[in-house]
JSON list of C-alpha atoms in Angstrom, two decimals:
[
{"chain": "U", "resi": 515, "resn": "GLY", "atom": "CA", "xyz": [-17.03, 11.68, 4.77]},
{"chain": "U", "resi": 516, "resn": "TRP", "atom": "CA", "xyz": [-15.86, 8.25, 3.76]},
{"chain": "U", "resi": 517, "resn": "ARG", "atom": "CA", "xyz": [-12.33, 9.35, 2.78]},
{"chain": "U", "resi": 518, "resn": "ILE", "atom": "CA", "xyz": [-11.74, 10.78, 6.24]},
{"chain": "U", "resi": 519, "resn": "ALA", "atom": "CA", "xyz": [-13.14, 7.63, 7.83]},
{"chain": "U", "resi": 520, "resn": "MET", "atom": "CA", "xyz": [-10.96, 5.39, 5.66]},
{"chain": "U", "resi": 521, "resn": "SER", "atom": "CA", "xyz": [-7.88, 7.50, 6.43]},
{"chain": "U", "resi": 522, "resn": "THR", "atom": "CA", "xyz": [-8.60, 7.37, 10.14]},
{"chain": "U", "resi": 523, "resn": "THR", "atom": "CA", "xyz": [-9.16, 3.62, 10.03]},
{"chain": "U", "resi": 524, "resn": "GLY", "atom": "CA", "xyz": [-5.94, 3.13, 8.07]},
{"chain": "U", "resi": 525, "resn": "ASN", "atom": "CA", "xyz": [-3.96, 5.16, 10.57]},
{"chain": "U", "resi": 526, "resn": "GLU", "atom": "CA", "xyz": [-5.49, 3.41, 13.56]},
{"chain": "U", "resi": 527, "resn": "ARG", "atom": "CA", "xyz": [-4.81, -0.02, 12.09]},
{"chain": "U", "resi": 528, "resn": "GLY", "atom": "CA", "xyz": [-1.50, 0.71, 10.43]},
{"chain": "U", "resi": 529, "resn": "LEU", "atom": "CA", "xyz": [0.40, 3.09, 12.66]},
{"chain": "U", "resi": 530, "resn": "THR", "atom": "CA", "xyz": [0.10, 2.13, 16.31]},
{"chain": "U", "resi": 531, "resn": "LEU", "atom": "CA", "xyz": [3.69, 2.48, 17.44]},
{"chain": "U", "resi": 532, "resn": "ARG", "atom": "CA", "xyz": [2.95, 1.14, 20.94]},
{"chain": "U", "resi": 533, "resn": "SER", "atom": "CA", "xyz": [1.78, -2.29, 19.79]},
{"chain": "U", "resi": 534, "resn": "PRO", "atom": "CA", "xyz": [5.14, -3.63, 18.54]},
{"chain": "U", "resi": 535, "resn": "GLY", "atom": "CA", "xyz": [6.56, -3.15, 22.03]},
{"chain": "U", "resi": 536, "resn": "ARG", "atom": "CA", "xyz": [3.58, -4.95, 23.54]},
{"chain": "U", "resi": 537, "resn": "PHE", "atom": "CA", "xyz": [4.03, -7.91, 21.23]},
{"chain": "U", "resi": 538, "resn": "LEU", "atom": "CA", "xyz": [7.83, -8.00, 21.56]},
{"chain": "U", "resi": 539, "resn": "ALA", "atom": "CA", "xyz": [7.49, -8.04, 25.36]},
{"chain": "U", "resi": 540, "resn": "ALA", "atom": "CA", "xyz": [4.86, -10.79, 25.22]},
{"chain": "U", "resi": 541, "resn": "ALA", "atom": "CA", "xyz": [7.03, -12.88, 22.88]},
{"chain": "U", "resi": 542, "resn": "ASP", "atom": "CA", "xyz": [9.99, -12.46, 25.26]},
{"chain": "U", "resi": 543, "resn": "ARG", "atom": "CA", "xyz": [7.81, -13.57, 28.19]},
{"chain": "U", "resi": 544, "resn": "LEU", "atom": "CA", "xyz": [6.66, -16.55, 26.13]},
{"chain": "U", "resi": 545, "resn": "VAL", "atom": "CA", "xyz": [10.27, -17.57, 25.45]},
{"chain": "U", "resi": 546, "resn": "GLY", "atom": "CA", "xyz": [10.95, -17.33, 29.19]},
{"chain": "U", "resi": 547, "resn": "LEU", "atom": "CA", "xyz": [7.94, -19.52, 29.90]},
{"chain": "U", "resi": 548, "resn": "TRP", "atom": "CA", "xyz": [9.11, -22.05, 27.33]},
{"chain": "U", "resi": 549, "resn": "HIS", "atom": "CA", "xyz": [12.55, -22.17, 28.98]},
{"chain": "U", "resi": 550, "resn": "GLU", "atom": "CA", "xyz": [10.90, -22.70, 32.38]},
{"chain": "U", "resi": 551, "resn": "ARG", "atom": "CA", "xyz": [8.55, -25.43, 31.20]},
{"chain": "U", "resi": 552, "resn": "GLY", "atom": "CA", "xyz": [10.39, -27.08, 28.36]},
{"chain": "U", "resi": 553, "resn": "ALA", "atom": "CA", "xyz": [8.17, -28.31, 25.63]},
{"chain": "U", "resi": 554, "resn": "GLU", "atom": "CA", "xyz": [7.65, -30.73, 22.84]},
{"chain": "U", "resi": 555, "resn": "ALA", "atom": "CA", "xyz": [8.75, -29.78, 19.34]},
{"chain": "U", "resi": 556, "resn": "GLU", "atom": "CA", "xyz": [5.32, -28.50, 18.27]},
{"chain": "U", "resi": 557, "resn": "LEU", "atom": "CA", "xyz": [5.22, -25.97, 21.10]},
{"chain": "U", "resi": 558, "resn": "ARG", "atom": "CA", "xyz": [8.84, -24.99, 20.49]},
{"chain": "U", "resi": 559, "resn": "ASP", "atom": "CA", "xyz": [7.93, -24.22, 16.89]},
{"chain": "U", "resi": 560, "resn": "ARG", "atom": "CA", "xyz": [4.91, -22.18, 18.00]},
{"chain": "U", "resi": 561, "resn": "VAL", "atom": "CA", "xyz": [7.11, -20.18, 20.39]},
{"chain": "U", "resi": 562, "resn": "ALA", "atom": "CA", "xyz": [9.51, -19.51, 17.52]},
{"chain": "U", "resi": 563, "resn": "ASP", "atom": "CA", "xyz": [6.55, -18.45, 15.36]},
{"chain": "U", "resi": 564, "resn": "ALA", "atom": "CA", "xyz": [5.51, -16.00, 18.09]},
{"chain": "U", "resi": 565, "resn": "VAL", "atom": "CA", "xyz": [8.98, -14.44, 18.19]},
{"chain": "U", "resi": 566, "resn": "ILE", "atom": "CA", "xyz": [9.06, -14.17, 14.40]},
{"chain": "U", "resi": 567, "resn": "GLY", "atom": "CA", "xyz": [5.55, -12.68, 14.40]},
{"chain": "U", "resi": 568, "resn": "ALA", "atom": "CA", "xyz": [6.55, -10.00, 16.93]},
{"chain": "U", "resi": 569, "resn": "ARG", "atom": "CA", "xyz": [9.53, -9.04, 14.76]},
{"chain": "U", "resi": 570, "resn": "VAL", "atom": "CA", "xyz": [7.35, -8.97, 11.62]},
{"chain": "U", "resi": 571, "resn": "ARG", "atom": "CA", "xyz": [4.89, -6.67, 13.41]},
{"chain": "U", "resi": 572, "resn": "GLU", "atom": "CA", "xyz": [7.76, -4.40, 14.42]},
{"chain": "U", "resi": 573, "resn": "GLU", "atom": "CA", "xyz": [8.99, -4.21, 10.82]},
{"chain": "U", "resi": 574, "resn": "LEU", "atom": "CA", "xyz": [5.52, -3.60, 9.38]},
{"chain": "U", "resi": 575, "resn": "ILE", "atom": "CA", "xyz": [4.91, -0.72, 11.77]},
{"chain": "U", "resi": 576, "resn": "GLY", "atom": "CA", "xyz": [8.39, 0.72, 11.18]},
{"chain": "U", "resi": 577, "resn": "ALA", "atom": "CA", "xyz": [7.92, 0.64, 7.42]},
{"chain": "U", "resi": 578, "resn": "GLY", "atom": "CA", "xyz": [4.50, 2.28, 7.68]},
{"chain": "U", "resi": 579, "resn": "ALA", "atom": "CA", "xyz": [5.75, 4.96, 10.06]},
{"chain": "U", "resi": 580, "resn": "SER", "atom": "CA", "xyz": [8.69, 5.74, 7.77]},
{"chain": "U", "resi": 581, "resn": "ARG", "atom": "CA", "xyz": [6.43, 5.99, 4.75]},
{"chain": "U", "resi": 582, "resn": "PHE", "atom": "CA", "xyz": [3.94, 8.19, 6.65]},
{"chain": "U", "resi": 583, "resn": "ALA", "atom": "CA", "xyz": [6.73, 10.45, 7.97]},
{"chain": "U", "resi": 584, "resn": "ALA", "atom": "CA", "xyz": [7.98, 10.91, 4.40]},
{"chain": "U", "resi": 585, "resn": "GLY", "atom": "CA", "xyz": [4.55, 12.17, 3.34]},
{"chain": "U", "resi": 586, "resn": "GLY", "atom": "CA", "xyz": [3.15, 8.87, 2.11]},
{"chain": "U", "resi": 587, "resn": "THR", "atom": "CA", "xyz": [-0.13, 7.31, 3.06]},
{"chain": "U", "resi": 588, "resn": "ILE", "atom": "CA", "xyz": [-1.12, 4.15, 4.81]},
{"chain": "U", "resi": 589, "resn": "GLY", "atom": "CA", "xyz": [-3.30, 2.19, 2.45]},
{"chain": "U", "resi": 590, "resn": "ALA", "atom": "CA", "xyz": [-5.03, -1.13, 2.27]},
{"chain": "U", "resi": 591, "resn": "GLU", "atom": "CA", "xyz": [-2.14, -2.92, 3.99]},
{"chain": "U", "resi": 592, "resn": "SER", "atom": "CA", "xyz": [-3.50, -1.49, 7.24]},
{"chain": "U", "resi": 593, "resn": "SER", "atom": "CA", "xyz": [-6.41, -3.94, 7.04]},
{"chain": "U", "resi": 594, "resn": "LEU", "atom": "CA", "xyz": [-4.05, -6.87, 6.47]},
{"chain": "U", "resi": 595, "resn": "ASN", "atom": "CA", "xyz": [-1.90, -5.61, 9.33]},
{"chain": "U", "resi": 596, "resn": "LYS", "atom": "CA", "xyz": [-4.95, -5.60, 11.60]},
{"chain": "U", "resi": 597, "resn": "VAL", "atom": "CA", "xyz": [-5.87, -9.17, 10.69]},
{"chain": "U", "resi": 598, "resn": "PHE", "atom": "CA", "xyz": [-2.24, -10.19, 11.27]},
{"chain": "U", "resi": 599, "resn": "TRP", "atom": "CA", "xyz": [-1.89, -8.69, 14.76]},
{"chain": "U", "resi": 600, "resn": "SER", "atom": "CA", "xyz": [-5.32, -9.72, 16.01]},
{"chain": "U", "resi": 601, "resn": "GLU", "atom": "CA", "xyz": [-4.82, -13.36, 14.98]},
{"chain": "U", "resi": 602, "resn": "TYR", "atom": "CA", "xyz": [-1.18, -13.28, 16.11]},
{"chain": "U", "resi": 603, "resn": "ASP", "atom": "CA", "xyz": [-2.20, -12.10, 19.59]},
{"chain": "U", "resi": 604, "resn": "ILE", "atom": "CA", "xyz": [-4.60, -15.03, 19.99]},
{"chain": "U", "resi": 605, "resn": "ALA", "atom": "CA", "xyz": [-2.02, -17.57, 18.77]},
{"chain": "U", "resi": 606, "resn": "LEU", "atom": "CA", "xyz": [0.67, -16.22, 21.10]},
{"chain": "U", "resi": 607, "resn": "HIS", "atom": "CA", "xyz": [-1.61, -16.49, 24.13]},
{"chain": "U", "resi": 608, "resn": "GLU", "atom": "CA", "xyz": [-2.89, -19.93, 23.13]},
{"chain": "U", "resi": 609, "resn": "THR", "atom": "CA", "xyz": [0.72, -21.11, 22.97]},
{"chain": "U", "resi": 610, "resn": "ALA", "atom": "CA", "xyz": [1.36, -19.78, 26.48]},
{"chain": "U", "resi": 611, "resn": "LEU", "atom": "CA", "xyz": [-1.75, -21.52, 27.81]},
{"chain": "U", "resi": 612, "resn": "ASP", "atom": "CA", "xyz": [-0.69, -24.78, 26.15]},
{"chain": "U", "resi": 613, "resn": "LEU", "atom": "CA", "xyz": [2.74, -24.46, 27.78]},
{"chain": "U", "resi": 614, "resn": "LEU", "atom": "CA", "xyz": [1.06, -23.94, 31.15]},
{"chain": "U", "resi": 615, "resn": "GLY", "atom": "CA", "xyz": [-1.20, -26.96, 30.74]},
{"chain": "U", "resi": 616, "resn": "ALA", "atom": "CA", "xyz": [-3.91, -27.24, 33.40]},
{"chain": "U", "resi": 617, "resn": "GLU", "atom": "CA", "xyz": [-2.45, -24.20, 35.19]},
{"chain": "U", "resi": 618, "resn": "GLY", "atom": "CA", "xyz": [-3.30, -22.15, 32.11]},
{"chain": "U", "resi": 619, "resn": "GLU", "atom": "CA", "xyz": [-7.00, -22.62, 32.85]},
{"chain": "U", "resi": 620, "resn": "LEU", "atom": "CA", "xyz": [-6.78, -20.48, 35.98]},
{"chain": "U", "resi": 621, "resn": "ALA", "atom": "CA", "xyz": [-8.64, -17.22, 35.52]},
{"chain": "U", "resi": 622, "resn": "ASP", "atom": "CA", "xyz": [-6.26, -15.03, 37.49]},
{"chain": "U", "resi": 623, "resn": "THR", "atom": "CA", "xyz": [-3.01, -15.44, 35.60]},
{"chain": "U", "resi": 624, "resn": "ALA", "atom": "CA", "xyz": [-1.55, -12.81, 33.31]},
{"chain": "U", "resi": 625, "resn": "TRP", "atom": "CA", "xyz": [-1.56, -15.30, 30.45]},
{"chain": "U", "resi": 626, "resn": "SER", "atom": "CA", "xyz": [-5.22, -16.25, 30.87]},
{"chain": "U", "resi": 627, "resn": "GLU", "atom": "CA", "xyz": [-6.25, -12.60, 31.18]},
{"chain": "U", "resi": 628, "resn": "GLY", "atom": "CA", "xyz": [-4.15, -11.77, 28.10]},
{"chain": "U", "resi": 629, "resn": "TYR", "atom": "CA", "xyz": [-5.84, -14.60, 26.22]},
{"chain": "U", "resi": 630, "resn": "VAL", "atom": "CA", "xyz": [-9.33, -13.34, 27.04]},
{"chain": "U", "resi": 631, "resn": "PHE", "atom": "CA", "xyz": [-8.28, -9.82, 25.95]},
{"chain": "U", "resi": 632, "resn": "SER", "atom": "CA", "xyz": [-6.79, -11.20, 22.72]},
{"chain": "U", "resi": 633, "resn": "LEU", "atom": "CA", "xyz": [-10.13, -12.79, 21.82]},
{"chain": "U", "resi": 634, "resn": "ALA", "atom": "CA", "xyz": [-11.65, -9.32, 21.71]},
{"chain": "U", "resi": 635, "resn": "GLY", "atom": "CA", "xyz": [-9.04, -8.04, 19.21]},
{"chain": "U", "resi": 636, "resn": "PRO", "atom": "CA", "xyz": [-10.75, -9.30, 16.06]},
{"chain": "U", "resi": 637, "resn": "ILE", "atom": "CA", "xyz": [-13.93, -7.62, 17.30]},
{"chain": "U", "resi": 638, "resn": "TYR", "atom": "CA", "xyz": [-12.83, -4.27, 18.72]},
{"chain": "U", "resi": 639, "resn": "ALA", "atom": "CA", "xyz": [-10.53, -3.57, 15.78]},
{"chain": "U", "resi": 640, "resn": "GLY", "atom": "CA", "xyz": [-13.21, -4.49, 13.27]},
{"chain": "U", "resi": 641, "resn": "THR", "atom": "CA", "xyz": [-14.23, -7.95, 12.25]},
{"chain": "U", "resi": 642, "resn": "ASN", "atom": "CA", "xyz": [-11.81, -10.37, 10.59]},
{"chain": "U", "resi": 643, "resn": "GLU", "atom": "CA", "xyz": [-14.71, -11.98, 8.73]},
{"chain": "U", "resi": 644, "resn": "ILE", "atom": "CA", "xyz": [-14.91, -11.45, 5.00]}
]
């Protein structure tokens, strides 16, 4: 029972190889948006944080996949990984909306739709509340 559930949850949270590509692509788009719009230092730093976060996510998943492929298990770090990516996704999209200014409030842009989707991450992947 619970061991299977915990193993499944750990694998779902800790070994989703598709998500690093999603975050790397979003971070690249964010850098492009920053170059288009220019920005004050605070937003520049948040864009840099988004790029760093995408690379950290890539490394975390790569390390977990390597460990799993070598016969290891994915443990409690999967829960920390989940909190990281779900909060990272929101911060990345908030930065994009701040770069867009009033235009970011439009409901039919990829960034606004991505933001709304990111808000669901802490819920659909399990709550971030302790």
